[in-house]
Short mmCIF file of C-alpha atoms in Angstrom, two decimals:
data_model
loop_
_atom_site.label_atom_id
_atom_site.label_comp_id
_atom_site.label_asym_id
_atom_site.label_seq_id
_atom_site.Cartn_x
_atom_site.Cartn_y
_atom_site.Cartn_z
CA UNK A 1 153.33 164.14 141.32
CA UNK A 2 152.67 160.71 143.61
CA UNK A 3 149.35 161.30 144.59
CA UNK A 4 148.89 157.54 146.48
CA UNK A 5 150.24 157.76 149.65
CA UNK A 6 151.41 154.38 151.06
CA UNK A 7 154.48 155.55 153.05
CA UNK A 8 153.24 155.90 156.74
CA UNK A 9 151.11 153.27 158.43
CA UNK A 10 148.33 154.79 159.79
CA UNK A 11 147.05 153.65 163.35
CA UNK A 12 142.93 152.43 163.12
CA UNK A 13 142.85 150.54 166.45
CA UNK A 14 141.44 153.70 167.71
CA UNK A 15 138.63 154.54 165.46
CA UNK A 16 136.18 151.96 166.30
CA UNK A 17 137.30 150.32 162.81
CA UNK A 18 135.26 147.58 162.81
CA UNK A 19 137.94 145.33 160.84
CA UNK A 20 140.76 145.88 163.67
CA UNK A 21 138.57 146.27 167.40
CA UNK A 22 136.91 142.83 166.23
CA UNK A 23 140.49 141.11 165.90
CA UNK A 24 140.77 142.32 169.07
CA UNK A 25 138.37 139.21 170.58
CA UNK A 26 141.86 137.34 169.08
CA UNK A 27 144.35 139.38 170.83
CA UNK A 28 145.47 142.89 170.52
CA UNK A 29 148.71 142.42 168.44
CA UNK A 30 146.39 140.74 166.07
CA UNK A 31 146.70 142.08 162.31
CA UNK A 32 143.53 141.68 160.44
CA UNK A 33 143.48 140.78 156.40
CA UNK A 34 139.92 140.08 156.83
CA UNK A 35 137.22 142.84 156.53
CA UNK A 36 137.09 144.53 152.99
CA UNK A 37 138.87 147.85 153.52
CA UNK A 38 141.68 149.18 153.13
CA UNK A 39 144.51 150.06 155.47
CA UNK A 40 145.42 152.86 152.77
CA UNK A 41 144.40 156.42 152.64
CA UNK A 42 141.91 158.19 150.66
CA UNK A 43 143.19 160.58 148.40
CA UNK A 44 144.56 163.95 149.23
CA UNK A 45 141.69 165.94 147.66
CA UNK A 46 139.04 164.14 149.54
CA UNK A 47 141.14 164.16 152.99
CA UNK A 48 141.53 168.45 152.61
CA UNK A 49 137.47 168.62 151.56
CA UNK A 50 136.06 166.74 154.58
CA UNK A 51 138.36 168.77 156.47
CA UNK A 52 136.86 171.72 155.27
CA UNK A 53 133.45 170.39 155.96
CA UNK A 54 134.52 169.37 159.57
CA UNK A 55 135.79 172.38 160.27
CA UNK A 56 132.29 174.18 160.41
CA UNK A 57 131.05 172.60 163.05
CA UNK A 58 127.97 172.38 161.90
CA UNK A 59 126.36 168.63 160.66
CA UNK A 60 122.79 169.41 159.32
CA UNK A 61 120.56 167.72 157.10
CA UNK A 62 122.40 167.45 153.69
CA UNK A 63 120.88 167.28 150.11
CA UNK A 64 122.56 165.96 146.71
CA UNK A 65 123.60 168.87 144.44
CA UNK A 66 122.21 169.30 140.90
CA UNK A 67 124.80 167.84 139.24
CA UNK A 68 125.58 164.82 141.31
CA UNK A 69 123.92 162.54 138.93
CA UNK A 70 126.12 164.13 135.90
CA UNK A 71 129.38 163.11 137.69
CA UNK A 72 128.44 159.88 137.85
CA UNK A 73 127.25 159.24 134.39
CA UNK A 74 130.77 160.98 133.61
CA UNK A 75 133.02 159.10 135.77
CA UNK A 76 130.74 155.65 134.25
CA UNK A 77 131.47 156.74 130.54
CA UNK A 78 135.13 157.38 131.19
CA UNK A 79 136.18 154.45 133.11
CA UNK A 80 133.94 151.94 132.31
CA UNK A 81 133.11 153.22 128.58
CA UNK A 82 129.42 153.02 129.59
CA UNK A 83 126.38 155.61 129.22
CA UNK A 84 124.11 155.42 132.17
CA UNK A 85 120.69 157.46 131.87
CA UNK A 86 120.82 159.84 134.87
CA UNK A 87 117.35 158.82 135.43
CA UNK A 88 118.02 155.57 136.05
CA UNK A 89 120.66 156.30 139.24
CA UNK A 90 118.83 155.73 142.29
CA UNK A 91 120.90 157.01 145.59
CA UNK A 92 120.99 153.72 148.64
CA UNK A 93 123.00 154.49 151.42
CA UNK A 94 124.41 150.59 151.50
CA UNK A 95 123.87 147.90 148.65
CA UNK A 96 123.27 145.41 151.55
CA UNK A 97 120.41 147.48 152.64
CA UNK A 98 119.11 147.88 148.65
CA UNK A 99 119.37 144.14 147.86
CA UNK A 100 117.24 143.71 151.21
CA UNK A 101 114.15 146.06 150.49
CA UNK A 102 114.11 144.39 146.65
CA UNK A 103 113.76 140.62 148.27
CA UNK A 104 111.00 142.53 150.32
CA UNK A 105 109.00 144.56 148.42
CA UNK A 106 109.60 142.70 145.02
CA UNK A 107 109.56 139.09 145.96
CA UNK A 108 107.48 136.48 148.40
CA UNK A 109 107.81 134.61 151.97
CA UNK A 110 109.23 131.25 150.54
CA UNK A 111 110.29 132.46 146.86
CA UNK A 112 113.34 131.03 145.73
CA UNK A 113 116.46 133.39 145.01
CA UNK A 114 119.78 132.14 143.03
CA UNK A 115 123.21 132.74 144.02
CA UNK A 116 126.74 131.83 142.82
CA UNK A 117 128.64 129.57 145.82
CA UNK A 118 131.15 130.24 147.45
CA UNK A 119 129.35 133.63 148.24
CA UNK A 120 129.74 136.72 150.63
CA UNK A 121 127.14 135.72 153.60
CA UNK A 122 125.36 138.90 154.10
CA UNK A 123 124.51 138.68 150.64
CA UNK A 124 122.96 135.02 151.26
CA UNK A 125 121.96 136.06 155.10
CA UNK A 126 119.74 138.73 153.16
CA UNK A 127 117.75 135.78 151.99
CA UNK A 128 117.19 133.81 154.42
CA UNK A 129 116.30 136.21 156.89
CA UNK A 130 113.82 137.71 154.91
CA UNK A 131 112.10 134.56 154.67
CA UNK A 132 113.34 133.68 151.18
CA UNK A 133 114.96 130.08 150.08
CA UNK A 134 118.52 130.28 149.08
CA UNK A 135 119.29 128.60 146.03
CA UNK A 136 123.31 127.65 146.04
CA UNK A 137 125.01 127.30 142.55
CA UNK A 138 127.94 125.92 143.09
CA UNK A 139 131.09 127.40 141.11
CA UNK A 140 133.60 124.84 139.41
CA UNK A 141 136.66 124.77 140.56
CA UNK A 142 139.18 123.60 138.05
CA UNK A 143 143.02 124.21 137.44
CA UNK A 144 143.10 126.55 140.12
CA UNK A 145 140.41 128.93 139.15
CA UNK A 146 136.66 129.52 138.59
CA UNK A 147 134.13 128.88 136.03
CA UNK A 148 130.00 128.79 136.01
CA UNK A 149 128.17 125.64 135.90
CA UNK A 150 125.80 126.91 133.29
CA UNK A 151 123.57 123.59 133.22
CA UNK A 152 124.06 123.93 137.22
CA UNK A 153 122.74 127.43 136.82
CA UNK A 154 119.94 126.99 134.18
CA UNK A 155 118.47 124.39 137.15
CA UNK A 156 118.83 127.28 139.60
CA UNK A 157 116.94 129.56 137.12
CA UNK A 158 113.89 127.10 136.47
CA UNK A 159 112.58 127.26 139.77
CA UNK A 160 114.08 131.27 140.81
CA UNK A 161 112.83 134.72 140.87
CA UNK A 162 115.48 135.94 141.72
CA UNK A 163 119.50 136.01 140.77
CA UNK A 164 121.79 137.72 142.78
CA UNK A 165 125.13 138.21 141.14
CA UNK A 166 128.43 139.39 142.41
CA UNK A 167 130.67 141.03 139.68
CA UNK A 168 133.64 140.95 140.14
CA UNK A 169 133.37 138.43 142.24
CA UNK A 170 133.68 137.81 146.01
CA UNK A 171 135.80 135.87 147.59
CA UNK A 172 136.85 134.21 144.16
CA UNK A 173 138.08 137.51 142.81
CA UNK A 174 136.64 136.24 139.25
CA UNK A 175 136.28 138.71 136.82
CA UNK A 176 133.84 137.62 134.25
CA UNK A 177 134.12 137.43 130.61
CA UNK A 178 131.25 138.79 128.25
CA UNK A 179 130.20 135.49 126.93
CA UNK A 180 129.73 134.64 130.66
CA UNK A 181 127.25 137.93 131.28
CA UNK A 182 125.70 137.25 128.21
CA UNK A 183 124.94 133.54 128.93
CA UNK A 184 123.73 134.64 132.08
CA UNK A 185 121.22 136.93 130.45
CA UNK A 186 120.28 134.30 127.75
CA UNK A 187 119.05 132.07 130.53
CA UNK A 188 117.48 134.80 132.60
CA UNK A 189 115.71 135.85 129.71
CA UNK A 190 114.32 132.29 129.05
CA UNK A 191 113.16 131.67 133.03
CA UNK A 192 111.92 135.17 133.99
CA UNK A 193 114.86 135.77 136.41
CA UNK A 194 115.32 139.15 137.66
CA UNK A 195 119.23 140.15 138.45
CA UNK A 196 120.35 142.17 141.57
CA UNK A 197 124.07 142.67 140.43
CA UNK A 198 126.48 143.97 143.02
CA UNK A 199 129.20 145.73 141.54
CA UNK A 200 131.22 147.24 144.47
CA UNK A 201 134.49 145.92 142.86
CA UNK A 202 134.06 147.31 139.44
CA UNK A 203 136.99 149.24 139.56
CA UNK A 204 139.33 146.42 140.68
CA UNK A 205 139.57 145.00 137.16
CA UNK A 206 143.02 143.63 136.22
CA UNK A 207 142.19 141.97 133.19
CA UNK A 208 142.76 143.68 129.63
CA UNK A 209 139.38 144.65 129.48
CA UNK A 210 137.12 147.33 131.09
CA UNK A 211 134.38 146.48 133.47
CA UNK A 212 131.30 145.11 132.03
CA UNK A 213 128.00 145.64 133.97
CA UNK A 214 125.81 143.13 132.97
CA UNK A 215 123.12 145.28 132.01
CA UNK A 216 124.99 146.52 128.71
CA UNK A 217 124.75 143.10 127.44
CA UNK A 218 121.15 142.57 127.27
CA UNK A 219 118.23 144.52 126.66
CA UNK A 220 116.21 141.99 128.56
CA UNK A 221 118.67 142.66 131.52
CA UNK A 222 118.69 146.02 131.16
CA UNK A 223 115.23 146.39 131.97
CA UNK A 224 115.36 143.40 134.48
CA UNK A 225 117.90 144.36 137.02
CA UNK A 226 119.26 146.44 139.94
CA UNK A 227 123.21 147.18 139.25
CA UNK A 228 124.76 148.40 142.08
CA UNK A 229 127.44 150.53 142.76
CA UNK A 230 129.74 152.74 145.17
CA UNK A 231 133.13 154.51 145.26
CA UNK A 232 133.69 152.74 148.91
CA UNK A 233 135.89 149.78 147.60
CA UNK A 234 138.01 152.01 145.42
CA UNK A 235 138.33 155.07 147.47
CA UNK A 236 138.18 153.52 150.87
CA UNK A 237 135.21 155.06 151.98
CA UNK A 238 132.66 152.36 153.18
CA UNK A 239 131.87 154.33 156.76
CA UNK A 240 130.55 157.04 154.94
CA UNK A 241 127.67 154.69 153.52
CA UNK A 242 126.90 155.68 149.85
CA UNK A 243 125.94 153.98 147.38
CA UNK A 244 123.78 154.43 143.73
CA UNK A 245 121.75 151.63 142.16
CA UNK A 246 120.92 151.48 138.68
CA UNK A 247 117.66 150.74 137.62
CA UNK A 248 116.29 151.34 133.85
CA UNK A 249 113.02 149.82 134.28
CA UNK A 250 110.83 153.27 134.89
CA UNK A 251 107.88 151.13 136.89
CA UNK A 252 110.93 149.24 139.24
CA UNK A 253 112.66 152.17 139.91
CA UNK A 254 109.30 154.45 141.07
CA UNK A 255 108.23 151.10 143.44
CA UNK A 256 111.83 151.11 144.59
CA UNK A 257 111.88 154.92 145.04
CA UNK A 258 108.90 154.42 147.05
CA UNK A 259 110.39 152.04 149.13
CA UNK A 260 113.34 153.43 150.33
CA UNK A 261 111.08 157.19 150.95
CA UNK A 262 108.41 154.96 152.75
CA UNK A 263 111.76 153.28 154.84
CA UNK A 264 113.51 156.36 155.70
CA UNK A 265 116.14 156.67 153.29
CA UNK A 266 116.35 160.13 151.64
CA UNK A 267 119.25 162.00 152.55
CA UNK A 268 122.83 161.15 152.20
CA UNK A 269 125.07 162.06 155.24
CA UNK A 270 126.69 165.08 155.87
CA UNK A 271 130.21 164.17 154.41
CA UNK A 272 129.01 160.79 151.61
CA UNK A 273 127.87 163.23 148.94
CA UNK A 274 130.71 165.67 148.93
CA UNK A 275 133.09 162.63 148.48
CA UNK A 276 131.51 160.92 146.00
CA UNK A 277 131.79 164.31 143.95
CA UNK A 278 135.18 164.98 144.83
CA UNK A 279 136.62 161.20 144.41
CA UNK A 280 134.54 161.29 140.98
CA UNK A 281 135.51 164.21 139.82
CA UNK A 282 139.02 164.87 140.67
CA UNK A 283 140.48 161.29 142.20
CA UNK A 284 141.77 159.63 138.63
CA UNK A 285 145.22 159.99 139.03
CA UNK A 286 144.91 158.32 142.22
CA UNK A 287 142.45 155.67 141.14
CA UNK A 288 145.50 154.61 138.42
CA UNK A 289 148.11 154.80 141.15
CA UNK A 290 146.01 152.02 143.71
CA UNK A 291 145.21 149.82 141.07
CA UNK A 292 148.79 149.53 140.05
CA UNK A 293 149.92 149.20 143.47
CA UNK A 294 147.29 146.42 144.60
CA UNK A 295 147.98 144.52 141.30
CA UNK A 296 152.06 145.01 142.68
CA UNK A 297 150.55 143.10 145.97
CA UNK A 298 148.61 140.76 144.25
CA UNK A 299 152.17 139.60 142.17
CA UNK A 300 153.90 139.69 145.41
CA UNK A 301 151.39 137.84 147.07
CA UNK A 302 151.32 134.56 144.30
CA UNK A 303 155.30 134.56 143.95
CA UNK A 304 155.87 134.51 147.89
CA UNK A 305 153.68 131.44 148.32
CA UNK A 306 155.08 129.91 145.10
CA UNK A 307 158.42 129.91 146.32
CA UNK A 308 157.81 130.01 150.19
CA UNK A 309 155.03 127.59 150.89
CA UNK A 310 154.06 126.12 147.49
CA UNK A 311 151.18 124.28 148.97
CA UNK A 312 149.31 127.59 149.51
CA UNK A 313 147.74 128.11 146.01
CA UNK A 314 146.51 131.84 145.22
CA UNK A 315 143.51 131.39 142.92
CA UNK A 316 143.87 132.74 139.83
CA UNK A 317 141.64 135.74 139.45
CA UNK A 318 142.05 139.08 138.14
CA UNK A 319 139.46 141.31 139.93
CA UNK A 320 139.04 142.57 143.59
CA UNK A 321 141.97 143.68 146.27
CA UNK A 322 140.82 140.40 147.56
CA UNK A 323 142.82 136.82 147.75
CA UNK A 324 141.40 133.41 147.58
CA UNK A 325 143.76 130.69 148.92
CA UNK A 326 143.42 127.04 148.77
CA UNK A 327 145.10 125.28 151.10
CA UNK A 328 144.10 121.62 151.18
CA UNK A 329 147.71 120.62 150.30
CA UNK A 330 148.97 121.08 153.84
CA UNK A 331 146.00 118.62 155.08
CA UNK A 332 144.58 121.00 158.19
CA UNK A 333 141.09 121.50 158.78
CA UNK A 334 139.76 124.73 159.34
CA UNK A 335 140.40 125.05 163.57
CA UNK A 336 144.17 124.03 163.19
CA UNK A 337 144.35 126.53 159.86
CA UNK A 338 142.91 129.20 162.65
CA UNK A 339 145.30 128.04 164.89
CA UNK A 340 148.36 128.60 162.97
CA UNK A 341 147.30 131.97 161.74
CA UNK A 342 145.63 133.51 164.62
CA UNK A 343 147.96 131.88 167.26
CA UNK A 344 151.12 131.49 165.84
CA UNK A 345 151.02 134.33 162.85
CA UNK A 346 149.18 137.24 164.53
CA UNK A 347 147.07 137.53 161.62
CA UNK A 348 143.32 137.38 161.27
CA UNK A 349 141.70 136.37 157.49
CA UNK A 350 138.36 135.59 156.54
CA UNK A 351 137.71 132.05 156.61
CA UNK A 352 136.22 129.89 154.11
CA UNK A 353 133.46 128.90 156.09
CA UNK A 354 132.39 132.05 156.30
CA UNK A 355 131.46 132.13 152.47
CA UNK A 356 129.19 128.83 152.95
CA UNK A 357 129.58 125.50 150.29
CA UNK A 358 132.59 125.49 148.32
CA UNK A 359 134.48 127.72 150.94
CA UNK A 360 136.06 124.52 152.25
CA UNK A 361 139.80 124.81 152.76
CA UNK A 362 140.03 128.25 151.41
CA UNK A 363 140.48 131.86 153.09
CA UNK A 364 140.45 135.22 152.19
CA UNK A 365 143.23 137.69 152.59
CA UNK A 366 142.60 141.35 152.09
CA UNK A 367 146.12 143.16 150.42
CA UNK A 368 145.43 146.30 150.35
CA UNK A 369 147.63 147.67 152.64
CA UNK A 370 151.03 148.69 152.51
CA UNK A 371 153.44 147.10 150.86
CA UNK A 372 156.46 147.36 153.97
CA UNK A 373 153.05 145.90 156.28
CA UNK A 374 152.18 143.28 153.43
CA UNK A 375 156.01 141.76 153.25
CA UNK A 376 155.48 141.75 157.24
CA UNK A 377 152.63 139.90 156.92
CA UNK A 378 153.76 137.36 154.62
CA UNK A 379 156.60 136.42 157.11
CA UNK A 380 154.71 136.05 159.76
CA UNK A 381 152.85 133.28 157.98
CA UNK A 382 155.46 131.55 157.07
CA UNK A 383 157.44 131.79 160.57
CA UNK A 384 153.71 130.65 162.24
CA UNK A 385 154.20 127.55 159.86
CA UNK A 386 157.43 126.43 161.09
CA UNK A 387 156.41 126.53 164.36
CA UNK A 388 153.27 124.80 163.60
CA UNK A 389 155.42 121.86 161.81
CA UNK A 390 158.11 121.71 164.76
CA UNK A 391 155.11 121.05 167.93
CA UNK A 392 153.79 118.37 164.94
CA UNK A 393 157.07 117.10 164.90
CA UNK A 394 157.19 117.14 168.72
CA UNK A 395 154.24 115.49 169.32
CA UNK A 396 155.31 112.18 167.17
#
């Protein structure tokens, strides 16, 4: 039985989503690729048991059940082929929030923290408004996809506390190989770096190979990091704000613990832990269903600009639901890249300067949608840039 269901577009401009109300400052006809979630539906099994839980009427204080933690070591082991101690799983309601109260409580007013560039900005934003010194480590960028600098990074790591990693990858979409985690470890090792790894992606892994946290690579790492993770990429449930953080090191986690009691943060909300069971638990066939259908997009994505508009090059990557375009072949600047896609297209991305140094003359375009809304998309692009070429041609 099809459990994914992809046929019916569903209508979100009436949800206070806030991916499509803040296309709106655009125009309302505006179709957003931008924000990271997807225009698809959670599964079946987690639709009926919120409605269930709706249905009583009733939204009280809510606790974790006993065996919460066991469903997550389970659904670790079988997808990822990795043991996690139950001990060690720490519940956060956002990883934004947990990568915050670690710079706080953990590091000083002026320490310096590492990161890979281009970056997501909250993750970078979490830095710098916490008083901390963001240290950029530029990616290279080299027949069209992504590699570390390690002699780049091992400069970062002299003078950092702090490294925080993003695996897979975001916006690049780089998945990245053991040898890559384990040189990263090597040189955290040697410099005393801690590592905040987010995760949230794990699941979209296209390679041949399972997801790799970079904990298992490392015993150093193991007991020198924060991995953290969610179900809200892969199940499409980042309102419901849940998320679990790793943390093996018995004296972190209890200071961490202590944080997030002494901050507020103990219960989950009345619907996150109930779908976090259920998507865990009962979700796989589903899971294998989206990941071949967003690997479909991503395909359909690379050939239409290959054949359509050639100067559009899709990054090669093979992690994330997320696509990183260069376009410095077509010689526009950022406002007249806006201007073709916003104006002319209808369609919103995230923009490269949005994702600080090295984001110049990319964007980001989110694909998981469906696929009759995707094709849409992609001709709307590509009519936008004929009529951006013919007023260029008019205005000669």
């Amino acid at each position: 039985m099809k459990e994914l269901s992809v046929d019916c577009i569903i209508e979100r401009r009436d949800c206070h989503s806030a991916k499509w109300e803040l296309a709106k400052k655009y125009s309302e006809d505006i179709i957003p690729m931008s924000v990271a979630d997807m225009d698809i539906p959670s599964p079946r099994e987690l639709i009926e048991c919120l409605g269930k839980l709706n249905k009583k009427g009733i939204y009280g204080y809510t606790i974790f059940p006993n065996n919460y933690k066991k469903i997550i070591q389970k659904y670790f082991l079988r997808h990822y082929g990795s043991y996690i101690d139950e001990e060690s799983i720490v519940f956060c309601p956002r990883i934004i929030q947990a990568v915050s109260i670690y710079i706080r409580e953990f590091t000083c007013i002026n320490d310096n923290i590492s990161i890979l560039s281009p970056s997501y900005k909250p993750l970078v934003n979490a830095i710098s408004l916490n008083k901390r010194n963001a240290i950029l480590c530029d990616l290279i960028y080299k027949n069209n996809q992504y590699y570390i600098n390690f002699d780049l990074l091992e400069d970062c790591f002299k003078k950092s506390k702090v490294f925080i990693f993003i695996s897979p990858h975001n916006p690049t979409g780089t998945v990245w190989s053991k040898n890559d985690l384990e040189k990263i470890a090597m040189l955290a090792e040697k410099y005393g770096v801690f590592i905040i790894s987010d995760d949230i992606h794990a699941d979209f892994n296209f390679s041949n190979n399972k997801h790799i946290f970079i904990s298992s690579v490392s015993e150093y790492v193991e007991n020198n990091s924060i991995i953290c993770t969610s179900p809200s990429k892969t199940f499409n449930i980042p309102g419901l704000e849940i998320s679990n953080l790793l943390i093996k090191n018995t004296c972190i986690r209890n200071k961490f613990k202590h944080h997030l009691e002494a901050l507020g943060f103990h219960n989950p909300n009345y619907f996150s832990a109930s779908a976090l069971i259920i998507t865990y638990s009962n979700c796989d066939e589903w899971r294998k269903e989206l990941l071949e259908y967003i690997r479909e997009n991503r395909s359909l994505v690379k050939d239409f600009f290959e054949k359509e508009i050639p100067e559009l090059e899709v990054v090669n990557s093979q992690g994330t639901y997320l696509v990183w375009i260069n376009y410095k072949k077509l010689n526009l600047n950022e406002d007249k890249l806006k201007y073709w896609l916003i104006n002319l297209s209808k369609i919103e991305m995230s923009w490269g300067s949005d994702f600080l140094r090295g984001g110049e003359y990319f964007f980001r375009m989110n694909i998981a949608m469906p696929r009759i809304v995707l094709i849409s998309c992609l001709r709307k692009i590509k009519e936008g840039l004929i009529l951006l070429l013919e007023e260029s041609n008019y205005g000669k």
